[in-house]
Coordinates of C-alpha atoms and ligand atoms in Angstrom, one line a residue:
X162 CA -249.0 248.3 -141.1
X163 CA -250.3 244.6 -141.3
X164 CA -250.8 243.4 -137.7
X165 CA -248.0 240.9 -136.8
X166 CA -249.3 237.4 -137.1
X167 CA -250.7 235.4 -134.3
X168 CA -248.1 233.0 -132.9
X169 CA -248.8 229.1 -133.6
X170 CA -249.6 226.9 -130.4
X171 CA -249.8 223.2 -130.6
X172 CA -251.4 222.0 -127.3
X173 CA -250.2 218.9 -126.3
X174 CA -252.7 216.8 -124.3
X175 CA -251.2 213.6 -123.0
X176 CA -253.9 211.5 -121.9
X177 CA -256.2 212.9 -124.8
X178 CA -258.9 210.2 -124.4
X179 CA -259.1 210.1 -120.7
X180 CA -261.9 211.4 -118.6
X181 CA -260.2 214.5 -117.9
X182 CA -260.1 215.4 -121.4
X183 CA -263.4 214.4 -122.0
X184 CA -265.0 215.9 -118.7
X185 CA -263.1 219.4 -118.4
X186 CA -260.1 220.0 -120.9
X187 CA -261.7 219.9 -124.5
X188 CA -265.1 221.3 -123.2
X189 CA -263.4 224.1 -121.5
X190 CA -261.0 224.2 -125.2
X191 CA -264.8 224.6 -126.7
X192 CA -265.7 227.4 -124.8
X193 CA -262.6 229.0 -125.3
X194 CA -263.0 228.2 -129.2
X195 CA -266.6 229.4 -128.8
X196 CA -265.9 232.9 -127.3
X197 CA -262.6 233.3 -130.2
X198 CA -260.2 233.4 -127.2
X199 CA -258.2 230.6 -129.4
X200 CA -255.9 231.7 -131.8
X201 CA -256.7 230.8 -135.6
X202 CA -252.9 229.3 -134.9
X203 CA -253.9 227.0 -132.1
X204 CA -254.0 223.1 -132.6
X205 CA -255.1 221.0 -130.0
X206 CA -253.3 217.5 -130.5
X207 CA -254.4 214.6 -128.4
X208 CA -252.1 211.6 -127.2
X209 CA -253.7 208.4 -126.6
X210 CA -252.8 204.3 -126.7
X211 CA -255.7 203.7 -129.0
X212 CA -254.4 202.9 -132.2
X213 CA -257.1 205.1 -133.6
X214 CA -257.1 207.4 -137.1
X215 CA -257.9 210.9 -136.9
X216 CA -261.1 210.8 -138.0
X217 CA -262.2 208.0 -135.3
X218 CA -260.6 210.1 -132.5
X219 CA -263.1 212.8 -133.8
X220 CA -265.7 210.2 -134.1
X221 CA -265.1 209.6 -130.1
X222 CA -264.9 213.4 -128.7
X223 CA -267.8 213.9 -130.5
X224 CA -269.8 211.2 -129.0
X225 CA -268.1 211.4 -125.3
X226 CA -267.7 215.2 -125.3
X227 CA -270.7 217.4 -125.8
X228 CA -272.9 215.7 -122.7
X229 CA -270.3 218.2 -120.6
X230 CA -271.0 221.0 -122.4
X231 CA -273.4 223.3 -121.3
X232 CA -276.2 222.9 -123.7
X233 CA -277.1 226.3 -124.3
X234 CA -273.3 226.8 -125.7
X235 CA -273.6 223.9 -127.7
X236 CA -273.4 225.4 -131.5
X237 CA -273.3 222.9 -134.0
X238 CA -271.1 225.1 -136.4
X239 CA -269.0 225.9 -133.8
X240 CA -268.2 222.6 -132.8
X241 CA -267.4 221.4 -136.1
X242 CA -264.7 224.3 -136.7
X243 CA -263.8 222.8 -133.3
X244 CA -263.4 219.7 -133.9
X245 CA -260.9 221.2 -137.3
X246 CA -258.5 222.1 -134.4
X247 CA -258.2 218.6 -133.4
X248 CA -255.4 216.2 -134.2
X249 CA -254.7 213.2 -132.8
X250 CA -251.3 210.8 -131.9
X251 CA -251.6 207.6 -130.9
X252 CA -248.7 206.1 -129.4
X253 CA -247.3 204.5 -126.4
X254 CA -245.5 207.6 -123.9
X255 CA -243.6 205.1 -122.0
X256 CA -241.5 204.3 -125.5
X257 CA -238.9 207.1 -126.2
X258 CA -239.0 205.8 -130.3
X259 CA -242.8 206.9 -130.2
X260 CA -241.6 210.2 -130.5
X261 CA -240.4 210.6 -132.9
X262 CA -243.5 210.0 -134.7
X263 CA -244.9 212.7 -132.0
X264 CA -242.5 214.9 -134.1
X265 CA -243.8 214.6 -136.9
X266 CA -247.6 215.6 -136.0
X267 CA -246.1 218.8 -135.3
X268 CA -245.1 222.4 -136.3
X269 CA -241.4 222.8 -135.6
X270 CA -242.3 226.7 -135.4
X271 CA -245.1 226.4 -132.8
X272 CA -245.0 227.2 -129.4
X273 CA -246.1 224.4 -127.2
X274 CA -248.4 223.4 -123.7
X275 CA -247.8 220.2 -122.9
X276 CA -250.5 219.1 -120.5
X277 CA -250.0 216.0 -118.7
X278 CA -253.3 214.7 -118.1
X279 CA -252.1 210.6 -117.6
X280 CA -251.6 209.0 -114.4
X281 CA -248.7 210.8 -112.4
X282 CA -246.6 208.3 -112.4
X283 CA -245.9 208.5 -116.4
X284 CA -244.8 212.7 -115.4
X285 CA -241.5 211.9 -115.3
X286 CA -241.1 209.3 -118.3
X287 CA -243.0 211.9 -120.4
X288 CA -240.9 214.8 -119.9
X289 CA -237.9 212.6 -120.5
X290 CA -238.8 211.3 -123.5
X291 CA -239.9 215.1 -124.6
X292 CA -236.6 216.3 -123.9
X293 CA -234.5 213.4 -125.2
X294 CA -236.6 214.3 -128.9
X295 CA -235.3 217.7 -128.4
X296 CA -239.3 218.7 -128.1
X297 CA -239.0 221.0 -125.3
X298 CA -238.2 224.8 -126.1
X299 CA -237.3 227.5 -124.2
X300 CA -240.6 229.0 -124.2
X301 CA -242.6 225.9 -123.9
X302 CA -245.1 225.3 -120.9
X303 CA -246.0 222.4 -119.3
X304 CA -248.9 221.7 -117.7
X305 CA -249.0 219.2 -114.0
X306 CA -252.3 217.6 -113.1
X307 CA -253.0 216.9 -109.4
X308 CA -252.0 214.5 -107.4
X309 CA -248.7 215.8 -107.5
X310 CA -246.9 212.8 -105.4
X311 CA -248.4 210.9 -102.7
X312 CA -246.8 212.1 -99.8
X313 CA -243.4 214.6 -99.7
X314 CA -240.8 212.6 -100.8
X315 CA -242.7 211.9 -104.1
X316 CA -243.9 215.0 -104.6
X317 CA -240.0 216.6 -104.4
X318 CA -239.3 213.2 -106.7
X319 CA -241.5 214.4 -109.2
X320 CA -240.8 218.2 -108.8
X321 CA -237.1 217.4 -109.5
X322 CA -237.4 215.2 -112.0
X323 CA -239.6 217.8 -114.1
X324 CA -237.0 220.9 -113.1
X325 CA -234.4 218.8 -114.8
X326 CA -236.5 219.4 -118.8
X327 CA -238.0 222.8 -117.6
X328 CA -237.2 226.1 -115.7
X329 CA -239.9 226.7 -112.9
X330 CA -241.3 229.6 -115.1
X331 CA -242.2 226.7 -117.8
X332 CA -244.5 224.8 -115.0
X333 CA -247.6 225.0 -114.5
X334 CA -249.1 222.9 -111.3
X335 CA -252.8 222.8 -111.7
X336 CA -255.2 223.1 -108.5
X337 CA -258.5 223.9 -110.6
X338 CA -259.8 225.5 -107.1
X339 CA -257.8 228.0 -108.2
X340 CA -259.8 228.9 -111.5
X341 CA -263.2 228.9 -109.9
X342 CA -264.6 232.7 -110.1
X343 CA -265.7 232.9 -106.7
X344 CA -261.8 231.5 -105.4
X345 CA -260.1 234.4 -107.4
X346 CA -262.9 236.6 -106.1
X347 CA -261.8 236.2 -102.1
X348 CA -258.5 237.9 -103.2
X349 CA -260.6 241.2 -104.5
X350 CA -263.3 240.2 -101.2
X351 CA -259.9 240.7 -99.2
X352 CA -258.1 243.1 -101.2
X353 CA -260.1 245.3 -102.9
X354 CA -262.4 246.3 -99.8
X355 CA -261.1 248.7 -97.3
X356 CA -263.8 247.6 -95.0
X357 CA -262.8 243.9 -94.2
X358 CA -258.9 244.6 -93.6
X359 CA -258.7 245.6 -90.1
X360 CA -260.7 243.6 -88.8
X361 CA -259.3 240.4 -90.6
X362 CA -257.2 239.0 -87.9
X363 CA -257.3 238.2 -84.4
X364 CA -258.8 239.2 -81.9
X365 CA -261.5 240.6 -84.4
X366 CA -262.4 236.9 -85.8
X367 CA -263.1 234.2 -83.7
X368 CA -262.9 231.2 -85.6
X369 CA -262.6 230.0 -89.7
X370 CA -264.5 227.5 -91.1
X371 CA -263.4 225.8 -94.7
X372 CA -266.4 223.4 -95.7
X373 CA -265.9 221.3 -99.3
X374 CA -269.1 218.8 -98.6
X375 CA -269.7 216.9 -101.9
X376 CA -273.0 214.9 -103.0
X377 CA -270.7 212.1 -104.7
X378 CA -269.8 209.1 -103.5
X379 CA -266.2 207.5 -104.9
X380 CA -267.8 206.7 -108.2
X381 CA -265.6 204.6 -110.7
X382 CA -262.6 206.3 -109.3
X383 CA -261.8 203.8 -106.7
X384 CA -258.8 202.6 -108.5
X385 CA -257.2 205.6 -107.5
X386 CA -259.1 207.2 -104.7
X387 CA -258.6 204.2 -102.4
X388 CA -254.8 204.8 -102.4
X389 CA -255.2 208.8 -102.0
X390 CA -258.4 209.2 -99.4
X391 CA -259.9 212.5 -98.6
X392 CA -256.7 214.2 -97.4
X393 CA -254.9 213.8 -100.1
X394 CA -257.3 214.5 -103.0
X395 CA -258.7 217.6 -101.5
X396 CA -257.2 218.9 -98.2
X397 CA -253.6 218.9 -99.6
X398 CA -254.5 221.0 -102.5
X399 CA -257.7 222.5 -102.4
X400 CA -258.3 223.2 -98.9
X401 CA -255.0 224.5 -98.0
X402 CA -255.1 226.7 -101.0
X403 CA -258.3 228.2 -100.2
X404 CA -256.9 228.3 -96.2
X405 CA -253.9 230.3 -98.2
X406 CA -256.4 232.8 -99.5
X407 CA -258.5 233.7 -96.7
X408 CA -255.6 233.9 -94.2
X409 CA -252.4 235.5 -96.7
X410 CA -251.1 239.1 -95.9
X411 CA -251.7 241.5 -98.8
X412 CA -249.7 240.5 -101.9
X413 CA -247.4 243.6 -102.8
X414 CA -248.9 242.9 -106.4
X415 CA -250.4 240.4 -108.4
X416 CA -247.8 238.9 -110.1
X417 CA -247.1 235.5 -109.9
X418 CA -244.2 235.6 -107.5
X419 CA -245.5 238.2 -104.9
X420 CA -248.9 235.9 -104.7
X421 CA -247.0 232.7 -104.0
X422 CA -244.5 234.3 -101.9
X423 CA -247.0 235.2 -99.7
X424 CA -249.3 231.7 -100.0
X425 CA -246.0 230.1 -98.8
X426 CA -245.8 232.1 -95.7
X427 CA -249.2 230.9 -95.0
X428 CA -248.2 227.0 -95.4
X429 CA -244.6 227.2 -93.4
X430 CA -246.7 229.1 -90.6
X431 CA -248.8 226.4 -90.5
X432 CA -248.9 224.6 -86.3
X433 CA -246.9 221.1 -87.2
X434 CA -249.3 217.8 -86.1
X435 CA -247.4 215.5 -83.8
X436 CA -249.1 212.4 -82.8
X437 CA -251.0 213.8 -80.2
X438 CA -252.4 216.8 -81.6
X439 CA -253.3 213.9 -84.7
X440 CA -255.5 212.5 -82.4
X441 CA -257.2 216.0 -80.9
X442 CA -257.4 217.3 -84.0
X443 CA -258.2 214.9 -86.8
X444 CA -261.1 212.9 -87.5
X445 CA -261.2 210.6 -90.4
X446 CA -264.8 209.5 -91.8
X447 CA -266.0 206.3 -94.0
X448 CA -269.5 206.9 -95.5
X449 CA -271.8 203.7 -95.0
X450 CA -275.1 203.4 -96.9
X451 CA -277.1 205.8 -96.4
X452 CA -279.4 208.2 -99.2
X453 CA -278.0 210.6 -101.6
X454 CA -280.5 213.2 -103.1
X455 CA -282.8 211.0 -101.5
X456 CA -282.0 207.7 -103.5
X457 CA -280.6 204.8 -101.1
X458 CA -276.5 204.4 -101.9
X459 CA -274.3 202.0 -101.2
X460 CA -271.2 202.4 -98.4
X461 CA -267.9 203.0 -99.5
X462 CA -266.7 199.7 -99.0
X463 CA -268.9 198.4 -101.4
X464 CA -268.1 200.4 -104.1
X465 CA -266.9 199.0 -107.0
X466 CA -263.5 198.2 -106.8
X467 CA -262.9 199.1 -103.0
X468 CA -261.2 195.9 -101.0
X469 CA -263.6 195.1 -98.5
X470 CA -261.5 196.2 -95.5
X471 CA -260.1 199.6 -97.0
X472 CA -259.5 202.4 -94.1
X473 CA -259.5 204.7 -97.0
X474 CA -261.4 208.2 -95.5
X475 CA -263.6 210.0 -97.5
X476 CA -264.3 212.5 -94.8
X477 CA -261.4 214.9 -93.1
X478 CA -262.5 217.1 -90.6
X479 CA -259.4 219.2 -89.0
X480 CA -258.4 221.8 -86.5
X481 CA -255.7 224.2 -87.9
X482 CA -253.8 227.0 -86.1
X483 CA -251.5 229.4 -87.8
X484 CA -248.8 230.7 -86.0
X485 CA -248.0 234.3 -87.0
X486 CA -249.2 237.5 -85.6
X487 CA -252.1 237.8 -87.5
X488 CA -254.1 234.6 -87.2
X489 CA -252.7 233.5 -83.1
X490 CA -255.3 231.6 -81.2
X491 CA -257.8 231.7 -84.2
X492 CA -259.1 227.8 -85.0
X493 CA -259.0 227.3 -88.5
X494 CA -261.7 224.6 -88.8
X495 CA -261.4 222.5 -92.0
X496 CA -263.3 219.8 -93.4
X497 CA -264.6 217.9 -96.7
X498 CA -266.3 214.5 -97.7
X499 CA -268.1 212.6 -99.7
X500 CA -271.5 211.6 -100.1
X501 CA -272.6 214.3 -97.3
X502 CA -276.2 216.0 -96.7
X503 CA -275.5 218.5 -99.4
X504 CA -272.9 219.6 -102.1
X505 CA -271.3 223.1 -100.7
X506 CA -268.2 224.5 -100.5
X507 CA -268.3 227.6 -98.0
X508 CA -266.0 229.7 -95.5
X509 CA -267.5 231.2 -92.9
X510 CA -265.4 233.8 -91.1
X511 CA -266.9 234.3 -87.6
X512 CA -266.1 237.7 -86.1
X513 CA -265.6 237.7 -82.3
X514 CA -268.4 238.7 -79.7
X515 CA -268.8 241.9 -78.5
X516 CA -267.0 242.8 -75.3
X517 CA -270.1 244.4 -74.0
X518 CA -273.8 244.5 -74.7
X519 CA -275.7 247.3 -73.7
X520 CA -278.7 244.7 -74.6
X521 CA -277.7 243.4 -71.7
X522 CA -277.9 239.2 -70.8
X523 CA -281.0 237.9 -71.9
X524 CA -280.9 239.4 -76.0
X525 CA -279.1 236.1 -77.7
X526 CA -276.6 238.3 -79.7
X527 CA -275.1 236.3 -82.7
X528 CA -271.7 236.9 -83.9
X529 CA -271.4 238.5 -86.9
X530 CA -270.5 236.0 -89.5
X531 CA -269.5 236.3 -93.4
X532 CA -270.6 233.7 -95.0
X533 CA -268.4 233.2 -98.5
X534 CA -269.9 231.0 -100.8
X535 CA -268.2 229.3 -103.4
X536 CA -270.5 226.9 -104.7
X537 CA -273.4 226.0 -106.4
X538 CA -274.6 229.2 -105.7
X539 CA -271.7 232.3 -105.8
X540 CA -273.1 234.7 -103.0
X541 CA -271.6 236.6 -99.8
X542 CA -273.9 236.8 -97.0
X543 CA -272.9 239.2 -93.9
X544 CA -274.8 237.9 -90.8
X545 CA -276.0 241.5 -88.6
X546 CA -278.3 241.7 -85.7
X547 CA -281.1 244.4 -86.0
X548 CA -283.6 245.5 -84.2
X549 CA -287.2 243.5 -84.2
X550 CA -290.1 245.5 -84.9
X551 CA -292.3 246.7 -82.1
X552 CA -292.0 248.1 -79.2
X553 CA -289.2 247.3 -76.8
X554 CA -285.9 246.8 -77.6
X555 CA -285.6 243.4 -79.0
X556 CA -282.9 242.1 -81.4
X557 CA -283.3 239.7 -84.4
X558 CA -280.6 238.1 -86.7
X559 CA -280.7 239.3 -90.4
X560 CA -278.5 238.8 -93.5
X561 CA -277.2 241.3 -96.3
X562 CA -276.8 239.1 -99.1
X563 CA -275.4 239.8 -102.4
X564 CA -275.7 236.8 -105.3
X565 CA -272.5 236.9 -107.3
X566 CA -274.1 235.3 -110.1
X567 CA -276.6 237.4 -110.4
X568 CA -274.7 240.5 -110.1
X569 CA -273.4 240.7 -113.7
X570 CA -274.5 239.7 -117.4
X571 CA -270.4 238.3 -118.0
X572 CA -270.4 235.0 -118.8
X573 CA -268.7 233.0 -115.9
X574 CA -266.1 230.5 -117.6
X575 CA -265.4 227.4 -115.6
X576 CA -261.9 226.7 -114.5
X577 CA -260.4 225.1 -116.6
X578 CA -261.0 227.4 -119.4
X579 CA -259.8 230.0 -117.0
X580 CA -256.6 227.9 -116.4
X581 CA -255.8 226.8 -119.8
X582 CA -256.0 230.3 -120.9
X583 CA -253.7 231.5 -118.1
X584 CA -251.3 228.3 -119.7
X585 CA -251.4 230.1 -123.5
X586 CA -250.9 233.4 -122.5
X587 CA -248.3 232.6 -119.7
X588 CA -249.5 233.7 -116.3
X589 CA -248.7 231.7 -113.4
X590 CA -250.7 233.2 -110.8
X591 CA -253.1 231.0 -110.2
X592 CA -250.6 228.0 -110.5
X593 CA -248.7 226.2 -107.4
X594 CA -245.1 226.3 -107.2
X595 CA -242.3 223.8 -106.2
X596 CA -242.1 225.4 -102.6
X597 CA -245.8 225.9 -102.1
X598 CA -246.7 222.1 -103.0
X599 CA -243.8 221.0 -101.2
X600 CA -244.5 222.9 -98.1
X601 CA -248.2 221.9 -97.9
X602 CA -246.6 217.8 -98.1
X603 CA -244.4 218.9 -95.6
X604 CA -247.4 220.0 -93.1
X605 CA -249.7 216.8 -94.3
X606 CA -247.1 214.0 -94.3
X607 CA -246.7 214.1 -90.4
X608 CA -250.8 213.5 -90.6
X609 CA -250.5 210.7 -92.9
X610 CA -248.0 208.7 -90.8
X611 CA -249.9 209.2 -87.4
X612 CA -252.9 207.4 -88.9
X613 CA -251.1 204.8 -90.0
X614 CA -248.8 204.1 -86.7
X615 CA -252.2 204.5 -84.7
X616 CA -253.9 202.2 -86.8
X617 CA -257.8 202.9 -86.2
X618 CA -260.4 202.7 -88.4
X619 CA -262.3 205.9 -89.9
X620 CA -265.2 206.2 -87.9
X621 CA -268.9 205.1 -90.2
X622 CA -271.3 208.4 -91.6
X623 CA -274.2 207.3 -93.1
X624 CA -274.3 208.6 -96.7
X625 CA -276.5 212.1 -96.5
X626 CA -275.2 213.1 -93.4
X627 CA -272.4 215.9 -91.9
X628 CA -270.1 213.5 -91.1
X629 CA -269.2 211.3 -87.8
X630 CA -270.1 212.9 -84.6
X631 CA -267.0 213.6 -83.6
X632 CA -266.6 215.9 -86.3
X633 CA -269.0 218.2 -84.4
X634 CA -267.1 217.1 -81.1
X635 CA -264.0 218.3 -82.3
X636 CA -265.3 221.9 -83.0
X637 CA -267.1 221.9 -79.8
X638 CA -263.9 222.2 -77.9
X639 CA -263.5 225.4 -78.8
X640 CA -267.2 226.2 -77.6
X641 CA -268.2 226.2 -81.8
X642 CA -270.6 224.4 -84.0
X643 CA -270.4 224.2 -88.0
X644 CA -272.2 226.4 -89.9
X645 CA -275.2 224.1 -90.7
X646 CA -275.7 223.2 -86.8
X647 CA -275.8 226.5 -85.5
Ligands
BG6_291 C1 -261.0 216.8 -107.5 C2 -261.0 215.6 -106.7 O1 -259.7 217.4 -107.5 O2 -262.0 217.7 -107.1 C3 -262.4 215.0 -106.7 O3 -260.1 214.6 -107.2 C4 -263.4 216.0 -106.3 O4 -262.4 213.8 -105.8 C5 -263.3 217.3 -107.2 O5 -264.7 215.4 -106.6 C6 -264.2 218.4 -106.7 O6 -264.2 219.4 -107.6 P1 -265.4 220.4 -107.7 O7 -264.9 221.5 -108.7 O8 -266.5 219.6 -108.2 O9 -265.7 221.0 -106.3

């Protein structure tokens, strides 16, 4: 029997000569291309204003892509069977005539991914227009880029808008924190260890720490960070999904469904901010110049593009509690920023003391801590005590380490390759639903509206530093450092 032939795919990418595309989508399309994870049937069709041909799109991926490719995957042949994939459109979304000329460029037979990569607010015009050309199938997918909404009532705006073209199985709300190897690893850290289970709760772990410290500063970006700030770009999504991870019951599978049932438990348990615990248990940072990798940099408010007296944060540090049996009394400590002393995304479980030492008062006994980290490097560290040689009994901290990367010849794909190939073959897993992204607004908004009734200023970090000061005051009320002061 002839094997049944692959079914066509025309991906969609609105936005097709934005830096997204550029940066992420059409290298991580490459790779896919590269490793033959593409069916022969798959076009990738980009959407842009430009009132380009074809041939110049390809004349501008090929000039603006390959710099974010890693070079040592970079095969000229294989880029130019690439590049065969590639169509282009160019046409303006917001006009429901353009597509019909959209039509045209495509294969009535094909199953499609639509993958909004424009600004947010062109989501619901898009899927509009999509569905008023009779372009959306049953079996079609599209694809949401982050930031889903500003605040709740946006974000439900958006998701209803969208519900009304597609069924929830169709959409696919992309958190790329939720493609990165080490991210899907925690849930086989968790799960697949028989070791960690019991003890992962209170009064076995003391405290939580969720650290996303980036290098960057706001770069050309301003034009939409300056309206978002730290807590929106990263806590809202990536920092509550990661806080999802660590601190979810046991999925009763791995389907879709039974993972983000249980993620949403996590966000509706979530202790509700009122203005007072806003002021305990937020801090809100502005980098100032400072040095970067040791080169000087500039503030944040002189950034390109930033208004001189912007109160925009680019650090968040926050003290989280979840109320359910498992996690009671445990601090969740969470915190990211820009331009800080190093790039490192971490969690650091801290295991409670010892009731009793034999060792007796004057050994300093650590707490055992697990030391998950995400990135640059991939590794697991589990902080011990031991014995130190010689005679007596004297004790000494020491680390089992094991280097993810390290650990296996795989390749690692990024993730978005990871993503877009969950898209084509349909597994929404490591996607957000309606309820999830709506219940982590619903926990953020009441944030977002106590800093602007109270109307201070984030508090100045030079550039290259952990943040302001009070970060580290606000752990120390629970007797606590971070990770890096300790
Ligand atoms: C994005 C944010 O979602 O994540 C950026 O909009 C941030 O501001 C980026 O720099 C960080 O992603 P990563 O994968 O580099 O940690």
């Amino acid at each position: 029997m002839t094997p049944a032939p692959e079914p066509a795919l025309d991906l969609l990418i609105f936005g097709g000569a934005g830096d997204l595309s550029l940066r992420k989508l059409l290298p991580a399309l490459y790779m896919a291309h590269l490793h033959e994870r593409l069916s022969a049937a798959t076009r990738i069709v980009g959407i842009g204003r430009q009132a380009w041909s074809r041939t110049e799109y390809l004349q501008f991926v090929a000039g603006q892509c390959p710099p974010f490719i890693e070079p040592s995957a970079f095969s000229g042949p294989a880029w130019a069977t690439f590049l065969d994939r590639l169509d282009y459109v160019a046409m303006d979304v917001g006009q429901p005539e353009a597509y019909e000329k959209l039509k045209l460029a495509l294969r009535v037979q094909a199953q499609r991914v639509l993958y909004l990569a424009t600004a947010p607010s062109l989501f619901t015009k898009i899927c509009a227009n999509l569905s008023d050309a009779g372009l959306i199938g049953a079996e079609d997918r599209v694809v949401l880029e982050k930031p889903l909404g500003t605040d709740l009532a946006s974000a439900r705006l958006i998701n209803a808008e969208v519900a009304r073209h597609f069924q929830e199985r169709q959409i696919y709300r992309i958190d790329h924190y939720l493609g990165k190897e080490t991210v899907q690893n925690l849930m086989v850290l968790r799960f697949g260890n028989a070791v960690f289970e019991p003890l992962w709760r209170a009064p076995y772990i003391k405290s939580i720490q969720i650290t996303v410290a980036e290098t960057v500063g706001v770069g050309s970006r301003a034009g939409f960070y300056d309206g978002a700030g730290a807590l929106r770009d990263m806590v809202q999504n990536h920092l509550l999904q990661l806080l999802c991870i660590v601190a979810m019951e046991p999925p009763i599978s791995l389907d879709a469904d039974d993972v983000r049932d249980e993620k949403l438990k996590v966000l509706r348990s979530l202790r509700k901010m009122d203005a007072d615990s806003v002021k305990q248990d937020t801090v809100r940072g502005q980098y100032s110049a400072g040095a970067s990798d040791g080169q000087a940099v500039v503030g944040y408010l002189q950034e390109a593009n930033v208004p001189p007296d912007s109160r925009t944060e680019t650090f968040v540090a926050l003290r989280v509690h979840i109320d359910n049996a498992r996690w009671a009394n445990v601090p969740f400590l969470l915190r990211t920023g820009k331009r800080m002393q190093s790039r490192r995304s971490e969690i650091i479980i801290e295991f409670a003391e010892q009731p009793f030492s034999i060792f007796g008062k004057t050994h300093s006994q650590q707490p055992n801590r697990l030391i998950i980290r995400l990135q640059p490097e991939e590794s697991i560290h589990l902080g011990l005590m031991a014995k130190e040689p010689g005679s007596g009994m004297l004790l000494q901290p020491v680390e089992l380490g094991l280097d993810l990367q390290g650990s296996s010849d795989k390749r690692r794909a990024e993730a978005y390759e990871r993503l877009l190939m969950d898209v084509i073959k349909g597994r929404l897993t490591h996607f957000m639903r309606r309820d999830e992204l709506e219940a982590a607004w619903t926990w953020i908004d009441p944030i977002l509206q106590a800093w602007q009734t109270q109307g201070d200023k984030p508090r100045h970090y030079p550039a290259g530093s952990w943040g302001p000061s009070t970060s580290s005051a606000l752990v120390a009320r629970d007797k606590l450092q971070w990770f890096e002061d300790a």
